[in-house]
JSON list of C-alpha atoms in Angstrom, two decimals:
[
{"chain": "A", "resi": 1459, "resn": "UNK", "atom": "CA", "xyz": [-9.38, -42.82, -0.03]},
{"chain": "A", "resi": 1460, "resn": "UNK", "atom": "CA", "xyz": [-12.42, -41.07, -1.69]},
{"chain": "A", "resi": 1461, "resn": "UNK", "atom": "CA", "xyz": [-13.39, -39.62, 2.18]},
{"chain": "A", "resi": 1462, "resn": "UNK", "atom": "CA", "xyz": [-9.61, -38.20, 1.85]},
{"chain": "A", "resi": 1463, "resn": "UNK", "atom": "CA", "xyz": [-10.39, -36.68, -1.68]},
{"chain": "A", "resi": 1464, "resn": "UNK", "atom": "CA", "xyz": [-13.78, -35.13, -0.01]},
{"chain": "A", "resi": 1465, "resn": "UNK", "atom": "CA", "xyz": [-11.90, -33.72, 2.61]},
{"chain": "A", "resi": 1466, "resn": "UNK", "atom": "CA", "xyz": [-9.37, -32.30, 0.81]},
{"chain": "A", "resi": 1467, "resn": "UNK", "atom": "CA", "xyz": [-11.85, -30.88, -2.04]},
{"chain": "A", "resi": 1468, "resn": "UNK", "atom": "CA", "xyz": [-13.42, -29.14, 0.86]},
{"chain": "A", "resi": 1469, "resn": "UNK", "atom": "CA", "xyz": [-10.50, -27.90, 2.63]},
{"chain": "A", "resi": 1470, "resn": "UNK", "atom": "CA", "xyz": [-8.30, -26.81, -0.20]},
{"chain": "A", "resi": 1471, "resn": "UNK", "atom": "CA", "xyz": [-10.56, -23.80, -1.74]},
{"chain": "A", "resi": 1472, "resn": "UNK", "atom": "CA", "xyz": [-11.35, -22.97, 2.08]},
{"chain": "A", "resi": 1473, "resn": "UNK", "atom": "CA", "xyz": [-7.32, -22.44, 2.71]},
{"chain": "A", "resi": 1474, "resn": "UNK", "atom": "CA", "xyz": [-6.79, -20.98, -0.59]},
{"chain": "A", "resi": 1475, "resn": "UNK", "atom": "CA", "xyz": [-9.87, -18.37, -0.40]},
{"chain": "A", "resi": 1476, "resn": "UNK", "atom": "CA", "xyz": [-8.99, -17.59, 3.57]},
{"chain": "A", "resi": 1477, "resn": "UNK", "atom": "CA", "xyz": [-5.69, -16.87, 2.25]},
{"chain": "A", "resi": 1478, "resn": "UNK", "atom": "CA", "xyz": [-6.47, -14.46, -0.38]},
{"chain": "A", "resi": 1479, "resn": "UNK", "atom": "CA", "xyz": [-9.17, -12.95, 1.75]},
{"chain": "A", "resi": 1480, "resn": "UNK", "atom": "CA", "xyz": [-6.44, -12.19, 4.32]},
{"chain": "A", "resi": 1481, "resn": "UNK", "atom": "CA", "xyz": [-4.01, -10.67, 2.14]},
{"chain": "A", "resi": 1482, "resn": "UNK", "atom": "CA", "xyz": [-6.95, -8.40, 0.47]},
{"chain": "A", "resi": 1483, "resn": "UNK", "atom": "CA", "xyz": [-7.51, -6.99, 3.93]},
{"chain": "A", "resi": 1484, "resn": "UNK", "atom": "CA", "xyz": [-3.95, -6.59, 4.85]},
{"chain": "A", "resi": 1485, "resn": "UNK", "atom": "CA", "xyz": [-3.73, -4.50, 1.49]},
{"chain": "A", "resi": 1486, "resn": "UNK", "atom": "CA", "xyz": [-6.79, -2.26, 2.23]},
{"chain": "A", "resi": 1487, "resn": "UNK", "atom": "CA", "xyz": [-5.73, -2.19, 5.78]},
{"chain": "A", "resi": 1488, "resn": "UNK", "atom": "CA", "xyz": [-2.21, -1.11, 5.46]},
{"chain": "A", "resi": 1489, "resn": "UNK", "atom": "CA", "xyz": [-0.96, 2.17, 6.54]},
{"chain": "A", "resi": 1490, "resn": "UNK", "atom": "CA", "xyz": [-4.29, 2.63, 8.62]},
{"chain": "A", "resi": 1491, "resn": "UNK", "atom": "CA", "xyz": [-3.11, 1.64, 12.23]},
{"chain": "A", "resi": 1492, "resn": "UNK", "atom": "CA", "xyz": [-0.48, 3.51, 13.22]},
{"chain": "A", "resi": 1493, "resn": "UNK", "atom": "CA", "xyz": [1.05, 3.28, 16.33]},
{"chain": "A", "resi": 1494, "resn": "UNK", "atom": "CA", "xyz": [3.04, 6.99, 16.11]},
{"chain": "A", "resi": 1495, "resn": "UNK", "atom": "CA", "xyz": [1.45, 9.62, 18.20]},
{"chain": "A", "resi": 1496, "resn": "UNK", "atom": "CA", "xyz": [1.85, 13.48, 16.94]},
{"chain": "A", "resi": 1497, "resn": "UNK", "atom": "CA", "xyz": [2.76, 15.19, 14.18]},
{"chain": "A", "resi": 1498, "resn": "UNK", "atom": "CA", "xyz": [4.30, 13.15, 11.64]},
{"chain": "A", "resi": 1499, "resn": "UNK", "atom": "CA", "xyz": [7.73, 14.53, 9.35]},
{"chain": "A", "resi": 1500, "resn": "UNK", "atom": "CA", "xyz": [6.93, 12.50, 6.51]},
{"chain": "A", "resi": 1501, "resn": "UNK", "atom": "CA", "xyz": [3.64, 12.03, 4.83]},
{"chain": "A", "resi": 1502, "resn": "UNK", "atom": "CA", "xyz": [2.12, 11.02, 1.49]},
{"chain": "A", "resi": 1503, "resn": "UNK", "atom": "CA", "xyz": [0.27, 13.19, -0.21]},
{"chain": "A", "resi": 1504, "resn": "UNK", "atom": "CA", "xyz": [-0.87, 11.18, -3.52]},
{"chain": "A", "resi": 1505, "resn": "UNK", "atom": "CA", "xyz": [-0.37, 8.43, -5.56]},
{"chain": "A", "resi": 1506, "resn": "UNK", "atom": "CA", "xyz": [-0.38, 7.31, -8.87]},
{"chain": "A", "resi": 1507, "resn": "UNK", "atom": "CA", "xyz": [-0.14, 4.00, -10.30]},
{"chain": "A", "resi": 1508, "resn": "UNK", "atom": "CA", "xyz": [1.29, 4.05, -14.11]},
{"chain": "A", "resi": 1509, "resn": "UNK", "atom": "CA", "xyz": [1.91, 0.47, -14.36]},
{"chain": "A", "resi": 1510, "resn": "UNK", "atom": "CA", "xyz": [1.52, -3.21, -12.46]},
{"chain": "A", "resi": 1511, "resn": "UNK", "atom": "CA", "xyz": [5.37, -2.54, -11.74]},
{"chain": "A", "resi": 1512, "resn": "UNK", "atom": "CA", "xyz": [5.70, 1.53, -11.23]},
{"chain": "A", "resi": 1513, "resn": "UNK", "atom": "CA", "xyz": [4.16, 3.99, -9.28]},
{"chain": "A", "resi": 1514, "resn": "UNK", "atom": "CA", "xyz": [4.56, 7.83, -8.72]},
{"chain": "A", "resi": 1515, "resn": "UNK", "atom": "CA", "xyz": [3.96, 9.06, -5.12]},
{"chain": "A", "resi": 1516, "resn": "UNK", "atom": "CA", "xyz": [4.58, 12.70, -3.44]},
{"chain": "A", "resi": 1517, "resn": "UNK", "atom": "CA", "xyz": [5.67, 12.98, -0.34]},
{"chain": "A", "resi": 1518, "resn": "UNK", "atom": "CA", "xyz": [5.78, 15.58, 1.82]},
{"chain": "A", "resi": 1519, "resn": "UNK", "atom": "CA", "xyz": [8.95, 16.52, 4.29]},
{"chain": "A", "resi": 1520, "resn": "UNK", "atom": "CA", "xyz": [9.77, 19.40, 6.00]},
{"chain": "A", "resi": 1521, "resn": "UNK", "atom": "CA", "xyz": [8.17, 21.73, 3.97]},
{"chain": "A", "resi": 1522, "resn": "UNK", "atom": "CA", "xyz": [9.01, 20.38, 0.30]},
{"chain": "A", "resi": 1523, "resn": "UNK", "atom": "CA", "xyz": [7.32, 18.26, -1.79]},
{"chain": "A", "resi": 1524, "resn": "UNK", "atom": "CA", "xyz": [9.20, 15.30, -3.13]},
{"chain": "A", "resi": 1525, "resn": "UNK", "atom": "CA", "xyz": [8.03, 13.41, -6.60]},
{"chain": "A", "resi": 1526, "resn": "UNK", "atom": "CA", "xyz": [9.31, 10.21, -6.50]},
{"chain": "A", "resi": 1527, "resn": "UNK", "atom": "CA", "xyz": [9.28, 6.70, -8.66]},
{"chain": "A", "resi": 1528, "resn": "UNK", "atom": "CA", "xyz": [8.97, 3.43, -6.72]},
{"chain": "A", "resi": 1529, "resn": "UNK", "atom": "CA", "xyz": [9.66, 0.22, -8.92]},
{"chain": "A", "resi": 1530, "resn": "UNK", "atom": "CA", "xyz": [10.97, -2.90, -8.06]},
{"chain": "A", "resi": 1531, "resn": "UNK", "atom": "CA", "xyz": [14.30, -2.01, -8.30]},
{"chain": "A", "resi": 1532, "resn": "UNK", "atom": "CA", "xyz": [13.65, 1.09, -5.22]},
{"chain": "A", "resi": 1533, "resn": "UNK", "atom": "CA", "xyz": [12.88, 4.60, -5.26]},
{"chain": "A", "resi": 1534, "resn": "UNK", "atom": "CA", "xyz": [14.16, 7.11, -7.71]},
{"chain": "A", "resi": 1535, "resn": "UNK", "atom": "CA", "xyz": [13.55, 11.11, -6.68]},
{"chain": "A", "resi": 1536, "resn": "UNK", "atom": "CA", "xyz": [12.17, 12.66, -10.20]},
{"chain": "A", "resi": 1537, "resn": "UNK", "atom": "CA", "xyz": [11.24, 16.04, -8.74]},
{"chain": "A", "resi": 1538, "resn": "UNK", "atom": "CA", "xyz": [11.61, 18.67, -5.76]},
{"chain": "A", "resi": 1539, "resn": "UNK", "atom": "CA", "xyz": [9.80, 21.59, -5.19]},
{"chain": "A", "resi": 1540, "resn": "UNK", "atom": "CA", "xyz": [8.51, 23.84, -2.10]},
{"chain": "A", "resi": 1541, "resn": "UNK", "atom": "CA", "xyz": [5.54, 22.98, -0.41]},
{"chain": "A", "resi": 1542, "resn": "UNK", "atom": "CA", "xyz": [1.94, 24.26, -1.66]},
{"chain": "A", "resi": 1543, "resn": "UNK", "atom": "CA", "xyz": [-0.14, 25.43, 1.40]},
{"chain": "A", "resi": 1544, "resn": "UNK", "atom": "CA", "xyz": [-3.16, 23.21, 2.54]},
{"chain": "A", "resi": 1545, "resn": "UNK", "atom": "CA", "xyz": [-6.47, 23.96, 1.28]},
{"chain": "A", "resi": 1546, "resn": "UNK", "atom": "CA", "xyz": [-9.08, 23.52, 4.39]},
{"chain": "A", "resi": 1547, "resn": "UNK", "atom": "CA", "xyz": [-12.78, 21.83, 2.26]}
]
């Protein structure tokens, strides 16, 4: 019983941090391997997180620039407006 308890005093904060260090990654990660080749139609310019729950992103698509909400409950477009020209740094 107590090798059992040693075991499993081990084990559990190895699962439990292996698991969180996975998901971590897969956050940072996310978006970075894409498997599209060429030009792209739609692409994110910036986000902005307001709260745990809502964030503001714009996206770009053919040749506007779309302000929208995303929340739990889905994606709500706030604002439209022509696209601004790239700035080359």
């Amino acid at each position: 019983m107590v090798w059992y308890l040693v075991k499993l005093a081990i084990l559990l904060p190895l699962i439990g941090g292996l698991a969180w260090g996975s998901l971590r990654l897969a956050k940072r990660f996310e978006g970075k391997f894409a498997t599209t080749q060429g030009e792209r139609t739609i692409k994110v310019i910036e986000t902005q997180m307001l709260s745990p729950t809502l964030r503001l992103a714009v996206i770009a698509f053919h040749d506007r620039e779309i302000l929208v909400s995303t929340s739990k409950n889905g994606l709500v477009r706030l604002a439209e407006a022509p696209r601004r020209p790239e700035v080359a740094e």
